[in-house]
Amino acid sequence: MSILINKNTRVVCQGITGKAGEFHSKNCLEYGTKLVAGVTPGKGGQTALGVPVFDTVYEAVEKEGVDAAMIFVPAAFTADAILESVDAGCTVVVAITEGVPVLDMVRVYNRLQTERRAAGASSPPCVRLVGPNCPGVITPEECKIGIMPGYIHKKGGVGVMSRSGTLTYEAVWQLSNVGLGQSTCVGLGGDPIVGTSFIDLLELYQDDDQTEAILMIGEIGGTAEEEAAAFALEHVTKPMAAFIAGRTAPKGKRMGHAGAIIAGGKGTAAEKIAALEAANIEVAQSPADMGAALQRAIKRTT
Amino acid sequence: MKIHEFQAKELLRKAGVAVPQHMVATTADEAAAAFKQLGGPLAIVKAQIHAGGRGKGTIKDNPQQRGVQLVRSADEAAKVARNLIGNKLVTIQTGPEGQTVRRVLVEAGCDIARELYLGIVIDRAAAMPVLMASSAGGMNIEEVAEKTPHLILKEPFCPDAGLQPYQVRKLAAKLDLNPSPIRGGVRGGGSAEKFMRSLCRVFVDLDCSLAEINPLVVTKLGDLIALDAKISFDDNALFRHPELAELRDTSEEDPNELRAAAAGLSYVQLDGSIGCLVNGAGLAMATMDLIKLHGGEPANFLDVGGGANTEQVTEAFRILLSDKEVKAVLVNIFGGIMRCTTIAQAIVEAYKQVGFNVPLVVRLEGTEVEQGRKILAESGVNIIAAKDLTDAANKVVAAAK
């Protein structure tokens, strides 16, 4: 099995009648994703790309049995769209939209935390939000929810998780070229507050039979990589490699991603690399070395 | 988006956060008039630029003149204003060139008993806004955070409920503040509760990314006053605050960064010699790292995003080449959604329009890469093709030497 999504996942696209939503829904359908419904308020009753469009996610859940949502609505409405699909019962929500106000995500994140607590501390979280501002999730040859180019992926045993988009494609490309296929690739998103963390995914990859090794692609800013390293040391037995982007980025400058900023001397590449190495994770020194680094990690542990 | 101190203080005053009486002057005469109107025996004249460190900063051609100065007469206020306005102030945050001072803030003095620090940011780990407070006010707070982290108190608060009174009591006890107002305070000073809760409210209501009061002054009467104020806004939320647009001061921003933003590009000026044009922020950062790893210095970060067209690539090249330090340019594209053929055509078109005068190294990978490479090879333009990332880095570093 893969994590998060597979060939049985039934997907609704929120914003399917918009330009980006339609374009990427089409690509997902061509890849083989069971994209079975679209939602655009006010356009219920129409069809798009051969699938029915509903006014609400509730109808898509009720009539088409969807359990995952892909969100392409404009940034101003993204928080609302996320909360709607969660409330309607989707268990995986992937928000592609970039430019979501950070306080909107504060509200969404805390609402999801409250639901998780309500579901009970011992049970798994009822909902996984991936993103916003992310390339999405793909389980190669089964299901693609997002904007990544499907053809670079190969089915296999590597779990790939990343805060970046094109850098993830680069990593997947390198992996596929050295014969390492992927179980599930997840783009977490480049914003300061995103729904899913590296640690959430490490838990899933560790428990997933198909995943044999893990590649993590981080970047400067925040402390997510350090926390993931500490978690991996305790709980992950599978071979792991990592790359950190931004080691040459100057302090205080934001590098495209809202999260990629070194503030108060925290979140530097050097600190992250030190934490990863301390956790026995193979660190790629160059972005050209990501595939090879994972090969080294696998070799080291076998 | 950053704003000036005087603008931040105006927003705070409207929200019920106590700030000193102040006036803005753009000439020496206005500064003198402001001093008289404030009516005190002394006042502070403060240069208004977006960068911090003004108090220790000095005027570029006049190192005697600091960016913030106490004055005791209208004449002295005029003299300081004259020294500041129209000249470049160099601080630890401006770089050696400094930033031109276009106006000064003339502010009434107050009786300072103690200086504290207050700041609000989004705490990523907690996924909440967090109010930070410290008794080590006036100092470089990043240094305090690094050397004595226990001196920084943190209270996360819910954006909708706001900071709760018990949280103020908790902070007040640790900061040795009286949480309730001492009556008879001067100049509109207020209690810790009103001050802190109003500040938190401003942060949420205006979608700030930073709100910082350093120093926060405790007067001899026990009132709190924001002696300095720094606010910046979440760019992603500006659409719901049209009233904030007029606070933008583009003269304070890097002209190339502004130009890039207008073309839908994300650009950050650096000081190396290799210009970079990349799609995607993560890959753009990784490309800078790659250049450095191979002995070069990136001149910039430039992300053309996922759907760059000929116009954007042309504008990106123009921006890169306007930097006279650039000795070679590296284009690194991983065509995912964007096809390599599209970007190859854009490169050829832009190359012809812009009139390249430095070597151009191109590395293409991804969708329709073969056709893309063919377009470049057959275009007749002088492009150094690279077969992979490492090859690209080696070639561009050699070309820049």
XYZ file of C-alpha atoms in Angstrom:
703
model
C 0.000 0.000 0.000
C 0.928 3.610 -0.417
C 0.085 6.462 1.946
C -2.785 8.969 1.843
C -4.142 8.104 -1.637
C -4.349 5.083 -3.925
C -6.228 3.712 -6.924
C -9.493 3.595 -4.963
C -9.413 7.230 -3.856
C -12.414 9.179 -5.168
C -11.581 12.831 -5.739
C -13.600 16.027 -5.992
C -12.019 19.176 -7.418
C -13.158 22.406 -5.789
C -12.834 25.095 -8.416
C -13.031 22.705 -11.378
C -14.612 25.338 -13.614
C -11.713 27.778 -13.146
C -8.810 27.889 -15.583
C -6.198 26.220 -13.361
C -8.716 23.839 -11.820
C -9.906 22.599 -15.193
C -6.426 22.282 -16.701
C -5.048 20.254 -13.808
C -8.210 18.187 -13.332
C -7.823 17.145 -16.949
C -4.223 16.084 -16.329
C -5.251 14.149 -13.215
C -7.978 12.336 -15.158
C -5.505 11.467 -17.898
C -3.128 10.117 -15.274
C -5.838 7.786 -14.081
C -7.064 9.551 -10.956
C -10.655 8.697 -10.062
C -11.721 12.319 -10.237
C -15.459 11.867 -10.061
C -16.897 15.279 -9.256
C -16.336 19.010 -9.298
C -17.652 21.748 -7.049
C -18.245 25.370 -7.951
C -20.939 27.223 -5.991
C -23.615 28.405 -8.411
C -22.652 25.995 -11.171
C -24.307 22.878 -9.789
C -25.982 20.758 -12.464
C -23.353 21.444 -15.123
C -20.687 18.980 -16.176
C -17.002 19.662 -16.600
C -14.536 17.246 -18.219
C -17.316 14.710 -18.198
C -17.842 14.760 -14.442
C -20.813 16.294 -12.613
C -20.411 19.703 -10.991
C -22.151 20.375 -7.672
C -22.812 23.513 -5.656
C -21.463 21.970 -2.473
C -18.956 19.334 -1.438
C -21.739 17.695 0.602
C -23.545 16.724 -2.599
C -20.325 15.367 -4.124
C -19.813 13.196 -1.058
C -23.412 12.038 -1.017
C -23.859 11.370 -4.731
C -20.370 10.374 -5.885
C -18.877 8.999 -2.679
C -15.785 11.220 -2.802
C -13.283 10.946 0.040
C -10.563 13.344 -1.122
C -10.642 16.963 -2.263
C -8.297 18.918 -4.524
C -8.628 22.659 -4.049
C -8.023 25.238 -6.786
C -10.255 28.063 -5.572
C -8.794 31.613 -5.300
C -6.728 32.401 -2.193
C -9.430 34.525 -0.585
C -11.804 31.536 -0.485
C -9.344 28.736 0.195
C -9.769 28.547 3.977
C -13.522 28.265 3.515
C -13.124 25.583 0.844
C -10.827 23.532 3.094
C -13.248 23.723 5.998
C -16.160 22.772 3.760
C -14.512 19.618 2.426
C -13.421 18.639 5.940
C -16.911 19.205 7.269
C -18.411 17.241 4.377
C -16.325 14.232 5.335
C -13.316 14.221 2.997
C -10.396 12.559 4.760
C -7.650 13.862 2.486
C -7.752 17.519 1.465
C -5.068 18.852 -0.861
C -4.959 22.653 -1.227
C -2.920 23.733 -4.251
C -3.801 27.451 -4.113
C -0.980 29.855 -3.302
C -1.244 33.220 -1.561
C -3.537 32.228 1.318
C -3.387 34.758 4.189
C -1.477 33.253 7.081
C -4.132 34.116 9.678
C -6.668 32.170 7.598
C -4.408 29.155 7.947
C -4.065 29.770 11.709
C -7.839 29.426 11.955
C -8.019 26.364 9.699
C -5.138 24.597 11.409
C -6.537 25.090 14.881
C -9.973 23.986 13.799
C -8.463 20.738 12.465
C -6.525 20.263 15.700
C -9.741 20.639 17.659
C -11.402 17.978 15.501
C -8.464 15.658 16.003
C -8.701 16.078 19.764
C -12.432 15.464 19.608
C -11.777 12.255 17.665
C -9.632 11.054 20.549
C -5.917 11.207 21.109
C -5.380 7.518 20.436
C -7.219 7.312 17.127
C -5.474 8.506 13.972
C -6.282 12.024 12.816
C -9.572 11.959 10.993
C -8.473 14.413 8.325
C -5.221 15.076 6.496
C -4.793 18.514 4.974
C -1.858 18.877 2.581
C -0.845 22.421 1.637
C -1.773 25.111 0.837
C 0.706 26.433 -1.756
C 1.835 22.931 -2.646
C 2.253 20.746 -5.756
C 0.023 18.040 -4.256
C 0.227 14.298 -3.636
C 0.928 11.457 -6.050
C 0.936 7.695 -5.658
C 2.602 6.735 -8.942
C 0.533 4.764 -11.433
C -2.506 4.970 -9.127
C -3.629 8.456 -8.211
C -2.390 12.012 -8.751
C -3.940 14.915 -6.857
C -2.037 18.021 -7.839
C -0.008 19.796 -10.478
C 3.133 17.655 -10.711
C 4.089 16.166 -14.087
C 2.917 12.576 -13.768
C 5.275 10.984 -16.257
C 8.486 11.552 -14.249
C 7.218 9.248 -11.493
C 7.693 5.502 -11.259
C 5.995 3.109 -8.891
C 8.341 1.853 -6.207
C 9.453 2.025 -2.620
C 10.666 5.572 -1.929
C 8.540 7.998 0.027
C 9.325 11.564 -1.060
C 8.311 14.546 1.049
C 9.181 18.124 0.294
C 8.437 21.771 1.036
C 9.080 22.701 -2.577
C 7.548 22.076 -6.020
C 10.017 21.978 -8.900
C 12.793 20.842 -6.565
C 10.631 17.808 -5.774
C 10.279 17.062 -9.486
C 14.054 17.303 -9.737
C 14.415 14.797 -6.891
C 11.815 12.408 -8.324
C 13.503 12.637 -11.721
C 16.848 11.718 -10.177
C 15.278 8.821 -8.267
C 13.505 7.442 -11.335
C 16.744 7.757 -13.327
C 18.671 5.624 -10.839
C 15.889 3.062 -10.836
C 14.268 4.031 -7.539
C 10.495 4.248 -7.904
C 8.263 6.040 -5.418
C 5.501 4.905 -3.081
C 3.854 8.282 -2.505
C 5.302 11.770 -3.070
C 3.930 14.630 -0.983
C 4.559 18.347 -1.433
C 3.884 19.915 1.964
C 3.717 23.473 0.677
C 5.920 26.513 1.106
C 3.799 28.549 3.523
C 4.585 29.179 7.212
C 1.547 27.163 8.302
C 0.607 24.039 6.351
C -1.687 21.160 7.220
C 0.774 18.276 7.183
C 4.275 18.190 8.651
C 7.296 16.050 7.891
C 6.645 14.214 11.164
C 3.071 13.344 10.163
C 4.411 11.781 6.978
C 7.310 9.997 8.679
C 4.745 8.217 10.851
C 2.790 7.166 7.761
C 5.851 6.109 5.749
C 7.259 4.116 8.655
C 3.988 2.145 8.918
C 3.595 1.706 5.151
C 4.660 -1.670 3.729
C 5.387 -0.327 0.267
C 7.734 2.405 1.510
C 11.293 1.116 1.927
C 13.226 4.377 2.109
C 12.456 8.071 2.580
C 13.773 11.203 0.871
C 13.116 14.505 2.593
C 13.603 17.830 0.826
C 13.614 20.756 3.172
C 14.549 24.366 2.976
C 15.685 27.201 5.222
C 13.278 28.782 7.697
C 11.343 27.345 10.612
C 12.396 24.231 12.501
C 10.388 21.516 10.717
C 13.499 19.676 9.494
C 15.122 19.687 12.927
C 11.952 18.293 14.478
C 11.695 15.665 11.755
C 15.311 14.650 12.371
C 14.681 14.220 16.094
C 11.534 12.191 15.376
C 13.303 10.010 12.812
C 16.060 9.164 15.256
C 13.477 7.758 17.679
C 10.849 6.266 15.413
C 12.048 5.656 11.858
C 13.964 2.508 10.994
C 13.900 2.908 7.204
C 16.873 4.434 5.327
C 16.582 8.199 4.965
C 18.291 10.899 2.939
C 17.694 14.634 2.869
C 18.550 17.828 1.060
C 18.187 21.353 2.443
C 17.767 24.188 -0.054
C 18.903 27.705 0.730
C 22.255 27.327 2.414
C 23.487 30.407 0.552
C 20.376 32.493 1.221
C 21.018 35.707 3.161
C 19.445 36.328 6.557
C 16.141 38.162 6.656
C 15.409 37.840 2.912
C 12.347 35.926 1.829
C 13.125 33.521 -1.004
C 9.832 33.099 -2.797
C 8.257 30.822 -0.217
C 6.783 32.723 2.699
C 8.332 30.110 4.949
C 11.810 30.398 3.481
C 13.206 33.140 5.625
C 15.861 32.999 8.261
C 14.580 34.985 11.212
C 16.348 35.611 14.486
C 19.278 33.455 13.364
C 16.979 30.399 13.431
C 16.271 28.046 10.582
C 19.668 28.195 8.884
C 20.744 25.395 6.567
C 23.769 24.684 8.759
C 21.590 24.027 11.832
C 19.289 21.778 9.838
C 22.115 19.783 8.266
C 23.743 19.298 11.673
C 20.438 17.991 13.086
C 19.964 15.615 10.146
C 23.473 14.247 10.371
C 23.071 13.755 14.105
C 20.025 11.609 13.313
C 21.998 9.410 10.903
C 20.268 10.802 7.854
C 22.338 10.890 4.656
C 22.570 14.541 3.572
C 22.913 15.455 -0.103
C 25.460 18.254 -0.358
C 24.347 19.289 -3.828
C 20.867 19.324 -5.378
C 22.388 17.147 -8.111
C 23.115 14.508 -5.466
C 19.625 13.762 -4.084
C 19.044 10.457 -5.896
C 22.586 9.288 -5.197
C 22.310 10.273 -1.536
C 19.283 8.026 -1.100
C 21.168 5.195 -2.820
C 23.976 5.669 -0.289
C 21.475 5.635 2.578
C 19.952 2.372 1.338
C 23.379 0.801 0.819
C 24.508 1.836 4.291
C 21.631 0.070 6.026
C 21.630 -3.172 4.022
C 4.790 44.936 3.082
C 6.738 47.202 5.393
C 5.636 50.653 6.537
C 7.325 53.571 8.290
C 7.431 54.114 12.032
C 5.179 57.182 11.834
C 2.581 55.205 9.893
C 2.729 52.346 12.371
C 2.284 54.760 15.277
C -0.717 56.334 13.610
C -2.350 52.895 13.195
C -1.569 52.044 16.819
C -2.902 55.345 18.139
C -6.185 54.810 16.304
C -6.445 51.356 17.869
C -5.977 52.686 21.392
C -2.300 51.805 21.851
C -0.487 54.652 23.598
C 2.201 56.368 21.522
C 4.052 59.634 22.187
C 2.752 62.823 20.628
C 4.452 63.193 17.301
C 4.545 65.082 14.006
C 6.098 64.316 10.638
C 8.414 66.833 8.962
C 9.807 66.810 5.438
C 11.809 70.048 5.814
C 13.927 71.712 8.511
C 11.283 74.432 8.925
C 8.570 71.871 9.516
C 10.764 70.173 12.106
C 11.245 73.478 13.951
C 7.509 74.164 13.836
C 6.798 70.651 15.105
C 9.151 71.176 18.047
C 7.301 74.370 19.008
C 3.905 72.805 18.621
C 4.800 69.811 20.800
C 5.662 72.438 23.386
C 8.065 70.396 25.489
C 11.554 71.261 26.694
C 12.930 68.494 24.499
C 11.969 66.273 21.583
C 13.378 63.398 19.565
C 14.078 63.700 15.861
C 13.977 60.322 14.127
C 14.896 59.525 10.531
C 12.098 57.597 8.764
C 13.413 54.753 6.647
C 12.212 51.164 6.498
C 15.430 49.666 7.825
C 16.081 49.163 11.531
C 19.123 50.130 13.601
C 18.540 53.858 13.021
C 19.646 54.957 16.473
C 23.136 53.617 15.958
C 23.176 54.354 12.220
C 24.989 57.410 10.833
C 24.633 59.668 7.807
C 26.919 58.497 5.037
C 28.883 61.709 4.438
C 28.445 63.021 7.977
C 29.285 60.279 10.499
C 28.658 62.669 13.415
C 24.946 62.663 12.655
C 23.025 59.656 13.945
C 19.598 58.607 12.703
C 17.870 59.394 16.008
C 18.730 62.434 18.119
C 17.467 64.254 21.176
C 16.986 67.995 20.616
C 16.339 70.816 23.099
C 15.276 73.690 20.849
C 13.464 74.416 17.607
C 16.764 75.522 16.065
C 18.411 72.264 17.031
C 15.439 70.287 15.631
C 15.831 72.177 12.344
C 19.558 71.530 12.262
C 19.190 67.793 12.839
C 16.365 67.568 10.288
C 18.556 69.389 7.754
C 21.376 66.904 8.393
C 19.060 63.956 7.892
C 16.588 64.823 5.140
C 17.836 64.139 1.631
C 20.898 62.296 2.898
C 21.700 58.623 3.138
C 21.496 56.865 6.464
C 23.655 53.783 6.893
C 22.532 51.237 9.488
C 23.294 47.567 10.086
C 20.248 46.739 7.973
C 20.709 49.078 4.994
C 23.999 47.839 3.616
C 26.981 50.181 3.049
C 25.141 52.346 0.511
C 22.533 53.424 3.035
C 18.991 54.593 2.402
C 17.858 58.138 1.645
C 15.933 59.840 4.455
C 12.894 61.610 3.040
C 11.207 62.650 6.260
C 11.717 62.767 9.997
C 9.449 62.137 12.948
C 9.541 64.805 15.667
C 8.328 63.315 18.890
C 7.696 64.517 22.453
C 10.011 63.061 25.078
C 8.761 61.098 28.073
C 9.980 60.144 31.546
C 11.484 56.747 31.085
C 11.618 54.470 34.110
C 12.192 51.211 32.257
C 12.399 49.894 28.728
C 10.700 46.622 27.720
C 10.218 44.708 24.497
C 6.915 43.582 22.969
C 6.513 41.850 19.648
C 3.967 39.727 17.810
C 4.721 37.226 15.060
C 3.125 34.016 13.837
C 4.598 31.095 15.740
C 4.865 28.409 13.089
C 5.231 25.541 15.548
C 2.162 26.570 17.552
C 0.320 27.775 14.423
C -0.842 30.781 16.413
C 0.103 34.415 16.715
C 2.365 34.800 19.724
C 2.950 37.852 21.895
C 6.568 37.983 22.990
C 7.656 40.178 25.862
C 10.975 40.827 27.483
C 12.393 43.016 30.202
C 15.436 43.453 27.958
C 13.889 46.254 25.917
C 15.760 48.634 23.648
C 18.357 45.973 22.960
C 18.829 43.934 19.833
C 16.120 41.381 20.544
C 17.638 38.765 18.258
C 20.745 38.873 20.410
C 18.627 38.496 23.540
C 16.829 35.534 21.952
C 20.111 33.893 21.137
C 22.042 34.514 24.361
C 19.349 34.656 27.032
C 16.227 32.957 25.631
C 14.734 32.664 29.139
C 14.341 36.453 29.167
C 11.760 36.248 26.378
C 8.245 35.399 27.519
C 5.772 34.001 25.009
C 1.979 33.983 25.044
C 0.226 32.459 22.012
C -3.257 33.827 21.484
C -6.292 32.874 19.438
C -6.829 35.365 16.605
C -10.559 35.511 17.175
C -10.728 35.590 20.982
C -7.635 37.791 21.241
C -5.217 38.018 24.150
C -7.025 37.147 27.385
C -6.816 39.238 30.556
C -5.225 36.353 32.493
C -2.440 36.268 29.917
C -1.756 39.934 30.570
C -1.688 39.290 34.343
C 0.736 36.427 33.782
C 3.079 38.592 31.713
C 2.682 41.601 34.010
C 3.718 39.534 37.023
C 6.860 38.346 35.294
C 7.717 41.769 33.896
C 6.973 43.422 37.232
C 4.255 45.608 35.713
C 1.046 46.789 37.242
C -1.622 45.255 35.000
C -4.277 47.788 35.998
C -3.993 51.447 35.162
C -2.356 53.923 37.473
C -4.578 56.910 37.106
C -3.302 60.358 36.346
C -0.878 59.099 33.756
C 0.392 61.630 31.304
C 0.112 61.745 27.513
C -2.538 59.116 27.202
C -0.467 56.293 28.670
C -2.530 53.222 29.436
C -2.541 50.058 31.449
C -0.675 46.936 30.437
C -3.977 45.228 29.762
C -5.277 47.846 27.400
C -1.901 48.224 25.734
C -1.205 44.554 25.110
C -4.714 43.562 24.131
C -5.023 46.482 21.718
C -1.700 45.599 20.132
C -2.815 42.008 19.626
C -6.090 43.242 18.153
C -4.234 45.443 15.633
C -2.087 42.476 14.614
C -5.138 40.380 13.792
C -7.401 43.092 12.371
C -4.789 44.325 9.904
C -3.302 40.903 9.034
C 0.166 41.852 10.209
C 3.148 39.596 9.819
C 5.065 41.549 12.458
C 4.141 44.115 15.088
C 7.008 45.145 17.292
C 7.357 47.734 20.033
C 10.987 48.152 20.987
C 11.371 49.819 23.295
C 8.103 49.806 25.129
C 8.562 52.452 27.784
C 7.275 52.283 31.321
C 7.055 55.901 32.469
C 7.794 57.040 35.982
C 4.030 57.130 36.513
C 3.756 53.506 35.471
C 2.136 54.060 32.102
C 3.125 52.162 28.971
C 4.059 54.039 25.805
C 5.265 52.681 22.465
C 8.484 54.627 21.929
C 9.195 52.838 18.687
C 6.883 50.829 16.446
C 7.480 48.525 13.555
C 4.674 46.895 11.603
C 4.700 44.811 8.456
C 1.753 43.190 6.727
C 1.078 39.767 5.247
C 1.266 40.447 1.493
C -1.214 37.642 0.886
C -3.866 39.433 2.943
C -3.509 42.932 1.445
C -6.481 42.245 -0.823
C -8.814 42.631 2.149
C -7.202 45.868 3.361
C -7.371 48.267 0.426
C -6.889 51.158 2.886
C -3.344 49.974 3.602
C -2.244 50.309 -0.022
C -1.600 54.029 0.370
C 0.898 53.351 3.154
C 3.219 51.618 0.705
C 6.411 53.605 0.080
C 7.955 52.174 -3.063
C 10.941 54.522 -2.803
C 12.082 52.332 0.102
C 12.066 49.151 -1.969
C 14.706 47.710 -4.283
C 13.869 48.947 -7.812
C 14.691 45.593 -9.406
C 12.565 43.723 -6.872
C 9.664 46.086 -7.613
C 10.114 45.639 -11.334
C 10.151 41.876 -10.957
C 7.033 41.929 -8.790
C 5.222 43.959 -11.459
C 6.053 41.240 -14.002
C 4.878 38.480 -11.673
C 8.401 37.321 -10.867
C 9.942 36.735 -7.475
C 13.364 38.397 -7.311
C 15.874 39.034 -4.551
C 19.046 41.001 -5.205
C 22.289 39.429 -3.955
C 25.859 40.532 -4.481
C 27.529 37.832 -6.603
C 28.343 37.699 -10.318
C 26.132 34.879 -11.640
C 22.580 35.773 -12.591
C 20.046 32.973 -12.126
C 16.686 32.373 -13.765
C 14.856 29.350 -12.373
C 11.287 28.050 -12.165
C 10.117 27.384 -8.625
C 11.379 28.845 -5.343
C 12.904 25.643 -3.981
C 14.778 24.895 -7.185
C 15.873 28.546 -7.354
C 17.357 28.336 -3.859
C 18.968 24.999 -4.690
C 20.472 26.537 -7.842
C 22.056 29.324 -5.792
C 23.499 26.676 -3.473
C 24.820 24.711 -6.432
C 26.627 27.764 -7.838
C 28.222 28.462 -4.493
C 29.208 24.816 -4.072
C 31.103 25.023 -7.363
C 32.962 28.175 -6.405
C 30.700 30.892 -7.836
C 28.557 33.588 -6.219
C 24.877 34.027 -7.172
C 23.876 37.586 -8.109
C 20.225 37.027 -7.358
C 17.343 34.732 -6.593
C 14.818 34.746 -9.434
C 11.776 32.504 -9.593
C 9.786 32.805 -12.827
C 7.045 30.634 -11.364
C 5.157 27.808 -12.960
C 3.768 29.420 -16.084
C 6.365 31.868 -17.370
C 5.823 33.257 -20.877
C 8.089 35.092 -23.337
C 7.266 38.518 -21.853
C 8.180 37.374 -18.352
C 11.398 35.692 -19.406
C 12.371 38.780 -21.422
C 11.723 41.042 -18.463
C 13.638 38.634 -16.213
C 16.652 38.783 -18.533
C 16.469 42.582 -18.613
C 16.446 42.717 -14.815
C 19.374 40.302 -14.581
C 21.440 42.208 -17.131
C 20.728 45.587 -15.543
C 22.923 44.410 -12.665
C 26.396 45.427 -13.809
C 28.000 42.851 -11.531
C 26.505 39.989 -13.547
C 29.231 38.259 -15.559
C 27.256 35.180 -16.675
C 23.669 33.931 -16.520
C 22.377 30.470 -15.680
C 18.897 29.376 -16.721
C 17.774 26.272 -14.846
C 14.330 24.971 -15.761
C 12.632 21.783 -14.730
C 9.706 21.645 -17.089
C 6.800 20.117 -15.274
C 3.607 21.851 -16.143
C 5.665 24.328 -18.152
C 6.908 22.647 -21.306
C 10.587 22.922 -22.202
C 9.604 23.955 -25.726
C 7.748 26.980 -24.347
C 10.677 28.073 -22.244
C 13.183 27.411 -25.068
C 11.210 29.631 -27.431
C 10.967 32.296 -24.733
C 14.735 32.157 -24.143
C 15.531 32.537 -27.833
C 13.036 35.382 -28.245
C 14.251 37.169 -25.112
C 17.899 36.650 -26.007
C 17.332 38.397 -29.330
C 15.318 41.239 -27.836
C 17.520 41.958 -24.854
C 20.899 41.876 -26.594
C 22.916 39.571 -24.381
C 26.389 40.757 -23.523
C 27.443 37.972 -21.105
C 27.604 34.170 -21.509
C 24.311 32.302 -21.075
C 24.264 28.733 -19.770
C 20.996 26.815 -20.092
C 20.008 23.599 -18.397
C 16.639 22.183 -19.409
C 14.970 19.062 -18.111
C 11.469 17.637 -18.074
C 8.472 17.790 -20.381
C 9.377 17.986 -24.096
C 13.044 18.430 -23.254
C 14.393 16.995 -26.518
C 12.385 19.378 -28.675
C 13.335 22.226 -26.320
C 17.034 21.523 -26.665
C 16.606 21.314 -30.422
C 15.005 24.768 -30.515
C 17.965 26.204 -28.613
C 20.545 24.397 -30.763
C 18.958 25.507 -34.032
C 18.229 29.078 -32.952
C 21.647 30.370 -33.839
C 21.918 32.247 -30.536
C 25.056 31.753 -28.518
C 23.918 29.490 -25.695
C 26.082 27.148 -23.684
C 24.010 24.002 -23.191
C 24.452 22.007 -19.989
C 23.509 18.358 -19.686
C 22.768 18.265 -15.956
C 22.871 20.365 -12.795
C 26.539 19.829 -12.003
C 27.571 20.448 -15.598
C 25.532 23.656 -15.590
C 27.169 24.890 -12.403
C 30.692 24.155 -13.660
C 30.041 25.861 -16.992
C 28.491 29.007 -15.559
C 31.164 29.403 -12.885
C 33.876 29.065 -15.555
C 32.054 31.528 -17.815
C 31.836 34.141 -15.050
C 35.572 34.102 -14.366
